[in-house]
Tab-separated table of C-alpha atoms in Angstrom:
chain	number	residue	atom	x	y	z
A	24	MET	CA	-0.020	0.024	0.086
A	25	LYS	CA	2.314	2.833	0.813
A	26	GLY	CA	4.619	1.759	-2.165
A	27	THR	CA	2.330	1.954	-4.224
A	28	ARG	CA	1.161	5.594	-2.298
A	29	ILE	CA	5.243	6.411	-2.879
A	30	ILE	CA	4.897	5.097	-6.368
A	31	ARG	CA	1.840	7.874	-7.222
A	32	TYR	CA	4.162	10.448	-5.309
A	33	GLY	CA	6.951	10.757	-7.080
A	34	ALA	CA	6.289	12.196	-10.338
A	35	GLY	CA	4.653	14.829	-9.141
A	36	TRP	CA	6.671	16.451	-6.321
A	37	LEU	CA	9.646	16.612	-8.348
A	38	ALA	CA	7.273	18.711	-10.982
A	39	LEU	CA	5.907	20.992	-7.797
A	40	THR	CA	9.438	21.459	-6.326
A	41	ALA	CA	10.631	22.209	-9.897
A	42	ALA	CA	7.294	25.539	-9.832
A	43	VAL	CA	8.578	25.984	-6.879
A	44	LEU	CA	11.393	27.125	-7.687
A	45	ALA	CA	10.572	28.517	-10.358
A	46	VAL	CA	8.277	31.277	-8.327
A	47	TRP	CA	11.428	32.367	-6.700
A	48	LEU	CA	13.784	32.358	-9.470
A	49	LEU	CA	11.653	34.251	-11.339
A	50	GLY	CA	9.734	36.074	-8.681
A	51	GLY	CA	9.136	39.360	-10.496
A	52	GLN	CA	7.885	38.645	-13.673
A	53	GLN	CA	4.060	37.816	-14.303
A	54	ASN	CA	4.640	34.355	-15.853
A	55	ARG	CA	2.986	32.176	-12.548
A	56	PRO	CA	4.401	28.925	-12.452
A	57	THR	CA	2.504	25.506	-13.203
A	58	ALA	CA	0.976	23.868	-11.089
A	59	MET	CA	2.080	19.941	-9.419
A	60	LYS	CA	0.477	17.525	-12.324
A	61	PRO	CA	-2.460	15.673	-11.289
A	62	ALA	CA	-4.139	12.800	-12.437
A	63	PRO	CA	-4.574	12.201	-16.181
A	64	GLU	CA	-8.964	12.592	-15.482
A	65	ALA	CA	-8.309	16.166	-13.723
A	66	SER	CA	-5.880	17.560	-15.799
A	67	PRO	CA	-5.724	21.682	-14.698
A	68	GLN	CA	-6.742	23.934	-18.001
A	69	PRO	CA	-3.795	26.201	-19.345
A	70	ALA	CA	-2.667	29.550	-17.584
A	71	SER	CA	-5.000	32.730	-19.064
A	72	SER	CA	-2.959	34.457	-21.306
A	73	GLN	CA	-1.825	38.361	-20.171
A	74	GLU	CA	-4.137	39.453	-22.754
A	75	GLU	CA	-7.012	37.703	-21.759
A	76	ILE	CA	-5.639	38.807	-18.512
A	77	THR	CA	-5.992	42.046	-19.629
A	78	GLU	CA	-9.032	42.215	-20.776
A	79	GLU	CA	-10.737	40.508	-17.267
A	80	THR	CA	-9.167	43.822	-15.346
A	81	ALA	CA	-11.061	45.912	-17.450
A	82	VAL	CA	-13.699	44.752	-17.632
A	83	ALA	CA	-13.124	44.526	-13.662
A	84	GLU	CA	-12.413	48.272	-13.034
A	85	GLU	CA	-14.983	49.432	-14.556
A	86	ARG	CA	-16.795	47.866	-11.574
A	87	GLU	CA	-17.680	50.560	-8.569
A	88	GLU	CA	-15.825	51.268	-5.500
A	89	MET	CA	-16.716	47.537	-3.566
A	90	ALA	CA	-18.614	48.159	-0.259
A	91	GLY	CA	-19.755	44.543	0.648
A	92	VAL	CA	-20.875	42.294	3.894
A	93	TRP	CA	-19.823	39.068	4.545
A	94	VAL	CA	-22.916	36.691	5.054
A	95	PRO	CA	-21.792	33.385	7.318
A	96	TYR	CA	-23.533	29.921	7.391
A	97	MET	CA	-24.485	30.776	10.414
A	98	VAL	CA	-27.203	33.609	9.693
A	99	LEU	CA	-28.471	31.586	6.850
A	100	ALA	CA	-30.186	28.809	8.973
A	101	THR	CA	-33.049	28.770	10.242
A	102	GLN	CA	-35.318	26.501	13.091
A	103	GLU	CA	-37.931	26.300	10.899
A	104	HIS	CA	-35.566	24.185	7.695
A	105	SER	CA	-38.306	25.043	5.425
A	106	GLN	CA	-38.401	27.401	2.308
A	107	GLN	CA	-40.082	30.391	2.724
A	108	ALA	CA	-38.181	31.008	6.038
A	109	PHE	CA	-33.892	30.050	4.502
A	110	GLU	CA	-36.216	32.700	1.836
A	111	ASP	CA	-37.499	35.234	4.321
A	112	ASN	CA	-34.580	35.417	6.239
A	113	PHE	CA	-32.154	35.415	2.949
A	114	LYS	CA	-34.631	38.288	2.353
A	115	ALA	CA	-34.278	40.324	5.319
A	116	ILE	CA	-30.254	39.427	5.442
A	117	ALA	CA	-30.322	41.253	1.773
A	118	ASP	CA	-32.587	43.908	2.350
A	119	SER	CA	-31.143	45.270	5.062
A	120	ALA	CA	-27.447	45.130	3.127
A	121	LYS	CA	-29.033	47.403	0.292
A	122	LYS	CA	-30.642	49.638	2.743
A	123	LYS	CA	-27.212	50.343	4.500
A	124	GLY	CA	-25.879	51.562	0.674
A	125	LEU	CA	-23.929	48.883	0.639
A	126	ASN	CA	-23.286	46.699	-2.836
A	127	ALA	CA	-22.146	43.042	-2.885
A	128	LEU	CA	-23.168	40.218	-0.542
A	129	PHE	CA	-19.635	37.525	-0.083
A	130	VAL	CA	-22.394	34.437	1.555
A	131	HIS	CA	-21.601	30.832	2.608
A	132	VAL	CA	-22.739	28.898	0.115
A	133	ARG	CA	-19.774	25.952	0.229
A	134	ALA	CA	-18.619	26.096	4.934
A	135	PHE	CA	-18.175	22.298	5.317
A	136	SER	CA	-17.581	20.523	1.627
A	137	ASP	CA	-21.066	20.677	1.257
A	138	ALA	CA	-23.124	22.636	-0.431
A	139	PHE	CA	-26.365	25.568	-0.447
A	140	TYR	CA	-27.131	23.968	-3.631
A	141	PRO	CA	-27.062	20.703	-5.823
A	142	SER	CA	-23.654	19.725	-6.519
A	143	GLU	CA	-21.950	16.702	-8.036
A	144	LEU	CA	-19.224	17.106	-5.956
A	145	TYR	CA	-20.377	17.747	-2.506
A	146	PRO	CA	-23.843	17.053	-0.960
A	147	TRP	CA	-25.925	19.766	0.910
A	148	SER	CA	-25.513	20.828	3.854
A	149	HIS	CA	-27.027	20.094	7.223
A	150	LEU	CA	-28.203	23.807	7.302
A	151	LEU	CA	-30.946	23.801	5.061
A	152	THR	CA	-32.511	20.547	6.726
A	153	GLY	CA	-30.480	19.672	9.261
A	154	GLU	CA	-28.732	16.783	7.999
A	155	GLN	CA	-25.785	16.756	5.947
A	156	GLY	CA	-27.137	15.404	2.310
A	157	LYS	CA	-31.208	15.705	2.686
A	158	ASP	CA	-32.208	17.731	-0.248
A	159	PRO	CA	-34.171	20.941	0.570
A	160	GLY	CA	-36.583	20.329	-2.622
A	161	PHE	CA	-35.470	24.018	-3.496
A	162	ASP	CA	-31.774	25.625	-5.151
A	163	PRO	CA	-30.658	28.696	-2.626
A	164	LEU	CA	-27.820	29.479	-4.782
A	165	GLN	CA	-30.276	29.977	-7.459
A	166	PHE	CA	-32.970	31.764	-5.183
A	167	MET	CA	-30.393	33.771	-3.713
A	168	VAL	CA	-28.116	35.131	-6.505
A	169	ASP	CA	-31.345	35.795	-8.638
A	170	TYR	CA	-33.420	38.126	-5.792
A	171	THR	CA	-29.440	39.893	-4.522
A	172	HIS	CA	-28.956	40.884	-8.647
A	173	SER	CA	-32.625	42.291	-8.269
A	174	LEU	CA	-31.039	44.558	-5.958
A	175	GLY	CA	-28.935	45.928	-8.287
A	176	MET	CA	-26.466	44.464	-5.581
A	177	GLU	CA	-22.988	42.250	-6.629
A	178	PHE	CA	-23.002	38.361	-5.119
A	179	HIS	CA	-19.877	36.401	-4.491
A	180	ALA	CA	-19.687	33.041	-3.829
A	181	TRP	CA	-18.179	31.940	-0.431
A	182	ILE	CA	-16.322	29.095	-0.273
A	183	ASN	CA	-14.367	27.205	3.137
A	184	PRO	CA	-11.916	25.226	1.051
A	185	LEU	CA	-10.703	22.788	2.932
A	186	ARG	CA	-12.802	22.229	6.262
A	187	ILE	CA	-14.383	18.698	6.495
A	188	ARG	CA	-16.184	19.653	9.479
A	189	THR	CA	-14.968	21.756	13.317
A	190	THR	CA	-15.741	18.962	16.237
A	191	GLU	CA	-19.110	19.367	16.150
A	192	THR	CA	-20.378	20.337	13.446
A	193	PRO	CA	-22.076	19.264	11.125
A	194	GLN	CA	-23.020	16.550	13.929
A	195	SER	CA	-22.752	13.943	11.383
A	196	LEU	CA	-21.479	13.428	7.942
A	197	SER	CA	-23.683	11.960	4.695
A	198	GLN	CA	-22.037	9.301	2.672
A	199	ASP	CA	-22.353	11.060	-0.366
A	200	ASN	CA	-20.094	13.635	1.887
A	201	PRO	CA	-15.712	13.276	0.797
A	202	TYR	CA	-14.457	12.084	3.848
A	203	GLU	CA	-16.678	9.621	3.788
A	204	ALA	CA	-16.621	8.903	0.420
A	205	LEU	CA	-12.473	8.641	0.129
A	206	ARG	CA	-11.221	7.593	3.352
A	207	ALA	CA	-11.635	3.796	3.185
A	208	ASP	CA	-9.133	3.639	0.407
A	209	ASN	CA	-7.451	7.345	0.613
A	210	PRO	CA	-7.122	7.921	4.243
A	211	TYR	CA	-4.189	10.466	3.466
A	212	TYR	CA	-6.693	12.633	1.013
A	213	PHE	CA	-6.999	13.734	4.487
A	214	MET	CA	-5.609	15.889	7.770
A	215	GLU	CA	-7.374	15.605	11.371
A	216	TRP	CA	-6.551	18.020	14.235
A	217	GLU	CA	-7.411	18.511	17.596
A	218	GLY	CA	-11.290	16.597	16.691
A	219	ALA	CA	-11.721	18.088	12.800
A	220	VAL	CA	-11.136	17.326	9.442
A	221	TYR	CA	-9.648	18.619	6.683
A	222	LEU	CA	-9.015	17.993	2.984
A	223	ASN	CA	-5.293	17.275	2.326
A	224	PRO	CA	-4.081	19.828	-0.202
A	225	ALA	CA	-0.669	18.129	-0.942
A	226	TYR	CA	-2.496	15.355	-2.801
A	227	PRO	CA	-3.651	16.219	-6.598
A	228	TYR	CA	-6.162	14.924	-6.500
A	229	VAL	CA	-8.389	17.011	-3.359
A	230	ARG	CA	-6.260	20.075	-5.061
A	231	THR	CA	-8.531	19.464	-7.992
A	232	LEU	CA	-12.131	18.226	-6.303
A	233	ILE	CA	-11.640	21.584	-4.511
A	234	ALA	CA	-10.735	23.567	-7.600
A	235	LYS	CA	-13.973	21.848	-9.286
A	236	GLY	CA	-16.210	22.926	-6.965
A	237	ALA	CA	-15.784	26.238	-7.341
A	238	ALA	CA	-15.604	25.540	-11.339
A	239	GLU	CA	-19.062	24.042	-11.156
A	240	ILE	CA	-20.638	27.225	-9.230
A	241	ALA	CA	-19.099	29.727	-11.779
A	242	GLU	CA	-20.749	27.156	-14.690
A	243	LYS	CA	-24.431	27.098	-13.776
A	244	TYR	CA	-24.705	30.340	-11.560
A	245	PRO	CA	-24.703	33.656	-12.457
A	246	VAL	CA	-22.154	34.661	-9.324
A	247	ASP	CA	-19.855	37.787	-9.904
A	248	GLY	CA	-17.566	36.175	-8.281
A	249	ILE	CA	-15.588	33.308	-5.998
A	250	HIS	CA	-14.566	33.903	-2.764
A	251	PHE	CA	-11.758	31.899	-0.518
A	252	ASP	CA	-11.976	32.800	3.107
A	253	ASP	CA	-8.134	32.076	5.532
A	254	TYR	CA	-9.277	29.087	6.539
A	255	PHE	CA	-5.425	27.722	5.021
A	256	TYR	CA	-3.555	24.637	7.673
A	257	PRO	CA	-5.195	24.730	10.622
A	258	THR	CA	-2.050	24.846	12.262
A	259	GLU	CA	2.087	24.794	11.956
A	260	GLU	CA	2.337	21.170	14.111
A	261	ALA	CA	4.590	18.964	12.435
A	262	ALA	CA	2.164	16.022	13.090
A	263	LEU	CA	-0.861	17.501	11.299
A	264	ASP	CA	0.288	15.934	7.749
A	265	ALA	CA	3.795	13.465	8.523
A	266	GLU	CA	2.870	11.023	6.956
A	267	SER	CA	2.445	13.273	3.465
A	268	TYR	CA	5.150	14.951	4.037
A	269	GLU	CA	7.568	12.069	4.685
A	270	LEU	CA	6.165	10.159	1.411
A	271	TYR	CA	7.012	13.824	-0.345
A	272	CYS	CA	10.543	13.823	1.612
A	273	GLN	CA	11.337	9.697	0.283
A	274	THR	CA	10.006	10.652	-3.921
A	275	THR	CA	12.630	13.521	-3.596
A	276	ALA	CA	16.275	14.003	-3.533
A	277	GLN	CA	16.114	17.554	-2.299
A	278	PRO	CA	13.039	17.829	-0.369
A	279	ILE	CA	12.565	21.950	0.999
A	280	GLY	CA	11.554	22.664	4.160
A	281	LEU	CA	7.884	21.877	5.902
A	282	LEU	CA	6.262	25.121	5.683
A	283	GLU	CA	7.641	25.540	2.021
A	284	TRP	CA	6.248	22.370	0.936
A	285	ARG	CA	2.157	23.449	2.816
A	286	THR	CA	3.117	26.834	0.461
A	287	ALA	CA	3.480	25.345	-2.703
A	288	ASN	CA	0.827	22.988	-2.162
A	289	ILE	CA	-1.379	25.964	-1.111
A	290	SER	CA	-0.604	28.042	-4.158
A	291	ALA	CA	-0.988	25.181	-6.586
A	292	MET	CA	-4.465	25.227	-5.251
A	293	VAL	CA	-5.202	28.178	-5.831
A	294	ALA	CA	-3.630	28.905	-9.207
A	295	GLU	CA	-5.643	25.698	-10.859
A	296	VAL	CA	-9.091	27.197	-8.977
A	297	TYR	CA	-8.267	29.746	-10.521
A	298	ASP	CA	-7.473	28.737	-14.338
A	299	ARG	CA	-11.024	26.822	-13.608
A	300	VAL	CA	-12.493	29.417	-12.714
A	301	LYS	CA	-12.362	31.941	-15.824
A	302	LYS	CA	-11.744	29.091	-18.337
A	303	ALA	CA	-15.427	28.537	-16.448
A	304	SER	CA	-17.247	32.366	-16.946
A	305	PRO	CA	-13.755	34.975	-17.737
A	306	ASP	CA	-14.586	37.748	-16.421
A	307	MET	CA	-15.929	36.213	-12.650
A	308	VAL	CA	-13.740	36.858	-10.386
A	309	PHE	CA	-11.801	34.805	-7.697
A	310	GLY	CA	-10.269	36.654	-4.584
A	311	ILE	CA	-9.271	35.228	-1.303
A	312	SER	CA	-9.543	37.209	2.157
A	313	PRO	CA	-6.763	35.492	4.266
A	314	GLN	CA	-5.859	37.028	7.466
A	315	GLY	CA	-4.302	40.343	8.364
A	316	ASN	CA	-1.270	39.779	10.118
A	317	LEU	CA	1.786	38.307	6.857
A	318	GLU	CA	3.774	36.932	9.152
A	319	ASN	CA	0.384	34.221	10.685
A	320	ASP	CA	-1.040	33.981	7.247
A	321	LYS	CA	2.829	32.575	5.984
A	322	LYS	CA	2.362	29.769	9.306
A	323	MET	CA	-0.519	28.919	7.017
A	324	GLY	CA	1.018	28.418	4.191
A	325	ALA	CA	-0.383	31.276	2.463
A	326	ASP	CA	1.910	32.972	-0.151
A	327	ILE	CA	0.214	36.557	-0.425
A	328	ALA	CA	2.945	37.824	-2.091
A	329	ALA	CA	3.215	35.763	-4.836
A	330	TRP	CA	-0.566	36.059	-4.759
A	331	CYS	CA	-0.271	39.053	-5.235
A	332	SER	CA	2.766	39.954	-6.828
A	333	GLN	CA	2.254	36.853	-10.102
A	334	ALA	CA	-1.227	36.818	-12.375
A	335	GLY	CA	-3.054	33.656	-12.083
A	336	TYR	CA	-4.089	33.508	-9.198
A	337	VAL	CA	-6.695	36.281	-8.004
A	338	ASP	CA	-8.359	39.353	-9.114
A	339	TYR	CA	-8.560	40.799	-5.925
A	340	ILE	CA	-7.599	40.667	-2.051
A	341	CYS	CA	-9.613	41.420	1.025
A	342	PRO	CA	-6.832	41.152	4.420
A	343	GLN	CA	-8.777	40.697	7.209
A	344	LEU	CA	-7.346	43.856	9.035
A	345	TYR	CA	-9.190	43.295	12.513
A	346	TYR	CA	-7.773	45.440	14.689
A	347	GLY	CA	-8.374	48.653	16.217
A	348	PHE	CA	-6.626	51.886	15.797
A	349	GLU	CA	-4.510	51.790	18.897
A	350	ASN	CA	-3.409	47.689	18.748
A	351	PRO	CA	-0.059	47.792	20.444
A	352	VAL	CA	1.176	44.472	18.816
A	353	LEU	CA	-0.072	45.561	14.614
A	354	SER	CA	-2.619	48.503	14.475
A	355	TYR	CA	-5.219	48.739	11.805
A	356	SER	CA	-3.000	51.752	9.807
A	357	GLN	CA	0.582	49.384	10.450
A	358	ALA	CA	-1.465	46.670	9.030
A	359	LEU	CA	-3.030	48.420	6.047
A	360	GLU	CA	0.275	50.104	5.326
A	361	GLN	CA	2.057	46.471	4.903
A	362	TRP	CA	-0.723	45.278	2.686
A	363	ASN	CA	-1.394	48.619	0.751
A	364	ALA	CA	2.754	48.405	0.228
A	365	LEU	CA	3.218	45.399	-1.201
A	366	PRO	CA	4.180	44.623	-4.528
A	367	LYS	CA	0.848	43.643	-6.748
A	368	HIS	CA	0.842	42.130	-9.920
A	369	GLN	CA	-1.663	45.235	-12.932
A	370	GLY	CA	-5.462	44.835	-12.159
A	371	LEU	CA	-4.751	43.408	-8.464
A	372	LYS	CA	-7.701	44.975	-6.252
A	373	LEU	CA	-7.296	45.191	-2.620
A	374	TYR	CA	-9.910	45.435	0.140
A	375	ALA	CA	-10.450	45.832	3.605
A	376	GLY	CA	-11.721	43.722	5.605
A	377	LEU	CA	-13.761	45.420	8.981
A	378	ALA	CA	-14.558	44.028	12.657
A	379	LEU	CA	-17.792	45.609	12.267
A	380	TYR	CA	-19.009	42.344	15.296
A	381	LYS	CA	-15.794	44.519	17.162
A	382	ALA	CA	-17.358	47.493	17.143
A	383	GLY	CA	-19.242	49.113	20.139
A	384	ASN	CA	-18.151	45.833	22.308
A	385	SER	CA	-16.332	47.232	25.303
A	386	GLN	CA	-14.679	43.964	26.152
A	387	GLN	CA	-12.935	44.179	22.842
A	388	GLY	CA	-11.304	47.208	24.683
A	389	GLU	CA	-11.829	51.107	24.221
A	390	ASP	CA	-10.386	50.913	20.949
A	391	TRP	CA	-13.576	49.777	19.916
A	392	MET	CA	-15.780	52.469	21.173
A	393	GLY	CA	-17.391	55.748	19.937
A	394	GLY	CA	-19.242	54.903	17.418
A	395	ASP	CA	-17.217	55.807	14.299
A	396	VAL	CA	-14.208	53.170	14.673
A	397	ILE	CA	-15.658	52.010	11.337
A	398	SER	CA	-16.349	54.903	9.134
A	399	ARG	CA	-12.828	55.962	10.193
A	400	GLN	CA	-11.338	52.617	8.767
A	401	ILE	CA	-13.295	52.537	5.663
A	402	GLU	CA	-11.739	56.443	4.716
A	403	GLU	CA	-8.587	55.760	6.104
A	404	ALA	CA	-8.588	52.949	3.713
A	405	ARG	CA	-9.875	55.484	0.888
A	406	SER	CA	-7.109	57.456	1.338
A	407	MET	CA	-4.739	54.203	0.878
A	408	GLN	CA	-6.394	53.392	-2.722
A	409	CYS	CA	-8.183	50.442	-1.682
A	410	SER	CA	-11.035	49.989	-3.836
A	411	GLY	CA	-13.679	49.659	-1.267
A	412	VAL	CA	-14.682	47.523	1.599
A	413	LEU	CA	-15.719	44.474	3.868
A	414	LEU	CA	-17.715	44.577	6.583
A	415	TYR	CA	-17.688	40.880	9.012
A	416	SER	CA	-20.821	39.925	9.818
A	417	SER	CA	-24.314	41.006	8.478
A	418	ALA	CA	-25.720	39.700	11.642
A	419	TYR	CA	-24.430	43.649	12.850
A	420	LEU	CA	-25.799	45.226	10.466
A	421	ASP	CA	-29.165	45.911	12.472
A	422	HIS	CA	-27.446	44.855	16.045
A	423	PRO	CA	-28.080	47.395	18.871
A	424	GLN	CA	-24.026	46.514	19.671
A	425	THR	CA	-23.071	48.141	16.713
A	426	GLU	CA	-26.527	51.272	15.641
A	427	MET	CA	-24.477	54.053	16.554
A	428	GLU	CA	-21.425	52.377	14.043
A	429	VAL	CA	-23.699	51.454	11.666
A	430	GLN	CA	-25.366	54.624	11.260
A	431	ASN	CA	-21.909	56.060	11.427
A	432	ALA	CA	-20.290	53.952	8.255
A	433	VAL	CA	-23.593	54.394	6.248
A	434	GLU	CA	-22.936	57.997	6.181
A	435	THR	CA	-19.370	57.810	4.901
A	436	LEU	CA	-19.922	54.805	2.238
A	437	ALA	CA	-22.759	57.535	1.026
A	438	ARG	CA	-20.577	59.825	0.764
A	439	LEU	CA	-17.905	57.159	-1.179
A	440	GLU	CA	-21.212	57.149	-4.013
A	441	GLU	CA	-21.576	61.024	-4.118
A	442	ASN	CA	-17.564	60.913	-5.253
A	443	GLU	CA	-17.408	58.642	-7.428
């Protein structure tokens, strides 16, 4: 068994190592390295040409300044688990965002390797019916996209690429969840850590599964973008994927370090997602919302520098700048300056992710009190020539804690529209 897996690994890892070296040697160039070659039936599509990228950039630049909000999976669930309850709940969320001057919703449509839409790759989300894999009898994603567009707003499909379950969510997985369907024959496709389960991006099959899942949405729905959050490798501990890394080292003459190897895996996944999404819908944008601390991102295997500087990874980056102005470790202004200073490929947009949920909460410290923290952060993002902001989350658009913050932010957003 192990010998077969070593053979399966060998050729691919040699190619991936060469690709990683190419990134370092050619880092200043626009051409992105080819990802580790998957199995023949799952070959990635070729990267977009520079001419195609330029055309896509022109389309993206026509968009108005982004004023979006994240809609996490928790707020989409209803106690009734009925179509009517789901649709009424989503309408209330979208209507509130529209009323407050927002122009885009980033909606969680795949949080646990499951789906808010009929998928050929992932089971139905348990959040729809209370049971993962159970058909709710309607297409929630189609409804959400249609309703959002009817309000004149953008709809971005938010995906968590690696997570299958946390310690308690979902309580049980359906038989067609990738974990249940594949682990008997391919246990190394998965990583388990502190009771949670994740897909292992070290393997071509897994990366292609994730990329096909993103492309499936792009092919079937008129969403405005595909969006990844900040969940990559869940820990720095070597035990997380020790067996996979050992197999790689056994099949490579000069293996790279664990963190470099993990980073190569994540970048290969991101590159393949980008390729497949662009083939499915050339004008659709793909972006990522990493943690706001660049050092933390490196530890998770997220090569932000490559994604931002080289075309073929992302159309925008939206760091989660969840810091107050007086944060002693990393302030909002310091973090924003760091992200703004990163080399960027032509057409890359920078959005600022803002922690609306912290505003007005005294437990977050005095730095988050006063009622105008978010509005001041919006104004500073504009002064740095950011292309817009995203708020986390929709649960705090109509919340007593953030009432004053939202009111001031709405006024600031209205001034943004007046200046466009």
